[in-house]
Amino acid sequence: MANPSALETLIELAQRDSDDAAKRLGAALKAVEEAEQKLQMLLGYRDDYANRLDQAQVAGITPFAYANFVAFVGKLDNAINGQQEVLKHAKYKSDLEKATWQESERKRLSYRTLNDRAAAEALKIENKRDQKMMDDHAARTVRANR
């Protein structure tokens, strides 16, 4: 088994890795949230313009105005498709960062477990030594009193 100072160093490094991974995961989750909000905003704009087009058609619309509406809705559709790709990429990245964080946490916890076991073993050895010293002392005291 590694000596306690080496284990402590591994635990510190694993803690740092885990903290860094958690920060990256937080940033990735924030990017997903922002991409979702932007997509929802674009979808809202698209619905709004589609409703305006419907209202304009009921009220009467020139072919030029109709062409402008259709062109703008097409641009919104392109922006929505692009934002869906941004969101897909952001989710993929957050999944990777989550897996990285989980792995670094697993490693950190396994080092901590090894350290706890080493500490428990050292305590057990020390308790046995103390018990032996007390037994030896008691035995000497009994012999001295005879």
CSV table of C-alpha atoms in Angstrom, one decimal:
chain,number,residue,atom,x,y,z
A,1,MET,CA,0.0,0.0,0.0
A,2,ALA,CA,1.2,3.5,-0.7
A,3,ASN,CA,2.5,5.5,2.2
A,4,PRO,CA,0.0,8.1,3.7
A,5,SER,CA,1.7,11.1,2.3
A,6,ALA,CA,1.6,9.7,-1.2
A,7,LEU,CA,-2.1,8.9,-0.7
A,8,GLU,CA,-2.7,12.4,0.6
A,9,THR,CA,-1.1,13.8,-2.5
A,10,LEU,CA,-3.2,11.6,-4.7
A,11,ILE,CA,-6.4,12.7,-2.8
A,12,GLU,CA,-5.4,16.4,-3.2
A,13,LEU,CA,-4.8,15.9,-6.9
A,14,ALA,CA,-8.0,14.0,-7.4
A,15,GLN,CA,-9.9,16.7,-5.5
A,16,ARG,CA,-8.4,19.4,-7.8
A,17,ASP,CA,-9.3,17.3,-10.8
A,18,SER,CA,-12.8,16.8,-9.5
A,19,ASP,CA,-13.2,20.5,-8.7
A,20,ASP,CA,-12.0,21.5,-12.2
A,21,ALA,CA,-14.4,18.9,-13.8
A,22,ALA,CA,-17.3,20.3,-11.7
A,23,LYS,CA,-16.5,23.8,-13.0
A,24,ARG,CA,-16.4,22.7,-16.6
A,25,LEU,CA,-19.7,20.7,-16.1
A,26,GLY,CA,-21.3,23.9,-14.6
A,27,ALA,CA,-20.2,25.9,-17.6
A,28,ALA,CA,-21.4,23.2,-20.0
A,29,LEU,CA,-24.8,23.1,-18.2
A,30,LYS,CA,-25.1,26.9,-18.4
A,31,ALA,CA,-24.3,26.8,-22.1
A,32,VAL,CA,-27.1,24.2,-22.6
A,33,GLU,CA,-29.5,26.4,-20.6
A,34,GLU,CA,-28.6,29.5,-22.7
A,35,ALA,CA,-28.9,27.5,-26.0
A,36,GLU,CA,-32.3,26.3,-24.9
A,37,GLN,CA,-33.5,29.8,-24.0
A,38,LYS,CA,-32.3,31.2,-27.4
A,39,LEU,CA,-34.0,28.4,-29.2
A,40,GLN,CA,-37.3,29.0,-27.3
A,41,MET,CA,-36.9,32.8,-28.2
A,42,LEU,CA,-36.5,32.0,-31.9
A,43,LEU,CA,-39.4,29.6,-31.8
A,44,GLY,CA,-41.5,32.3,-30.2
A,45,TYR,CA,-40.5,34.8,-32.9
A,46,ARG,CA,-41.4,32.3,-35.5
A,47,ASP,CA,-44.8,31.6,-34.1
A,48,ASP,CA,-45.4,35.4,-33.7
A,49,TYR,CA,-44.5,36.0,-37.4
A,50,ALA,CA,-46.5,33.0,-38.6
A,51,ASN,CA,-49.5,34.5,-36.7
A,52,ARG,CA,-48.9,37.9,-38.2
A,53,LEU,CA,-48.7,36.3,-41.7
A,54,ASP,CA,-52.1,34.6,-41.1
A,55,GLN,CA,-53.6,37.9,-39.9
A,56,ALA,CA,-52.2,39.8,-42.9
A,57,GLN,CA,-53.6,37.2,-45.3
A,58,VAL,CA,-57.0,37.5,-43.7
A,59,ALA,CA,-56.9,41.3,-43.9
A,60,GLY,CA,-55.4,41.3,-47.4
A,61,ILE,CA,-51.7,41.5,-48.2
A,62,THR,CA,-49.7,42.5,-51.3
A,63,PRO,CA,-47.6,39.9,-53.0
A,64,PHE,CA,-44.5,41.9,-52.1
A,65,ALA,CA,-45.4,41.9,-48.4
A,66,TYR,CA,-46.2,38.2,-48.5
A,67,ALA,CA,-42.8,37.5,-50.1
A,68,ASN,CA,-41.1,39.5,-47.3
A,69,PHE,CA,-43.0,37.6,-44.6
A,70,VAL,CA,-42.2,34.2,-46.2
A,71,ALA,CA,-38.5,35.2,-46.6
A,72,PHE,CA,-38.3,36.3,-43.0
A,73,VAL,CA,-40.0,33.2,-41.7
A,74,GLY,CA,-37.5,31.2,-43.8
A,75,LYS,CA,-34.6,33.1,-42.2
A,76,LEU,CA,-36.1,32.3,-38.8
A,77,ASP,CA,-36.4,28.6,-39.7
A,78,ASN,CA,-32.7,28.6,-40.7
A,79,ALA,CA,-31.8,30.3,-37.4
A,80,ILE,CA,-33.9,27.8,-35.5
A,81,ASN,CA,-32.2,24.9,-37.3
A,82,GLY,CA,-28.8,26.4,-36.5
A,83,GLN,CA,-29.7,26.9,-32.9
A,84,GLN,CA,-31.0,23.3,-32.6
A,85,GLU,CA,-27.5,22.2,-33.7
A,86,VAL,CA,-25.9,24.5,-31.2
A,87,LEU,CA,-28.1,23.0,-28.5
A,88,LYS,CA,-27.3,19.5,-29.6
A,89,HIS,CA,-23.6,20.2,-29.4
A,90,ALA,CA,-24.0,21.9,-26.0
A,91,LYS,CA,-25.9,18.8,-24.7
A,92,TYR,CA,-23.2,16.5,-26.1
A,93,LYS,CA,-20.5,18.6,-24.4
A,94,SER,CA,-22.3,18.6,-21.1
A,95,ASP,CA,-22.8,14.8,-21.3
A,96,LEU,CA,-19.0,14.5,-21.8
A,97,GLU,CA,-18.2,16.9,-18.9
A,98,LYS,CA,-20.7,15.0,-16.7
A,99,ALA,CA,-18.9,11.7,-17.4
A,100,THR,CA,-15.5,13.3,-16.8
A,101,TRP,CA,-16.7,14.7,-13.5
A,102,GLN,CA,-18.3,11.4,-12.4
A,103,GLU,CA,-15.0,9.6,-13.2
A,104,SER,CA,-12.9,12.1,-11.3
A,105,GLU,CA,-15.3,11.8,-8.3
A,106,ARG,CA,-15.1,8.0,-8.5
A,107,LYS,CA,-11.3,8.2,-8.4
A,108,ARG,CA,-11.3,10.7,-5.6
A,109,LEU,CA,-13.6,8.6,-3.5
A,110,SER,CA,-11.6,5.4,-4.1
A,111,TYR,CA,-8.4,7.2,-2.9
A,112,ARG,CA,-10.3,8.5,0.1
A,113,THR,CA,-11.4,4.9,0.8
A,114,LEU,CA,-7.9,3.6,0.6
A,115,ASN,CA,-6.7,6.4,2.9
A,116,ASP,CA,-9.5,5.6,5.4
A,117,ARG,CA,-8.6,1.9,5.3
A,118,ALA,CA,-4.9,2.7,5.9
A,119,ALA,CA,-5.8,4.9,8.8
A,120,ALA,CA,-8.0,2.2,10.3
A,121,GLU,CA,-5.2,-0.4,9.9
A,122,ALA,CA,-2.7,1.9,11.5
A,123,LEU,CA,-5.1,2.5,14.4
A,124,LYS,CA,-5.6,-1.2,14.8
A,125,ILE,CA,-1.9,-1.8,14.9
A,126,GLU,CA,-1.4,1.0,17.4
A,127,ASN,CA,-4.2,-0.3,19.6
A,128,LYS,CA,-2.6,-3.8,19.6
A,129,ARG,CA,0.7,-2.3,20.6
A,130,ASP,CA,-0.9,-0.4,23.4
A,131,GLN,CA,-2.7,-3.5,24.6
A,132,LYS,CA,0.5,-5.5,24.5
A,133,MET,CA,2.3,-2.8,26.5
A,134,MET,CA,-0.5,-2.7,29.1
A,135,ASP,CA,-0.5,-6.5,29.3
A,136,ASP,CA,3.3,-6.6,29.7
A,137,HIS,CA,3.0,-3.9,32.4
A,138,ALA,CA,0.3,-5.8,34.2
A,139,ALA,CA,2.3,-9.0,34.1
A,140,ARG,CA,5.4,-7.3,35.5
A,141,THR,CA,3.3,-5.7,38.2
A,142,VAL,CA,1.9,-9.1,39.2
A,143,ARG,CA,5.4,-10.7,39.1
A,144,ALA,CA,6.8,-7.9,41.2
A,145,ASN,CA,4.1,-8.2,43.8
A,146,ARG,CA,4.7,-12.0,44.4
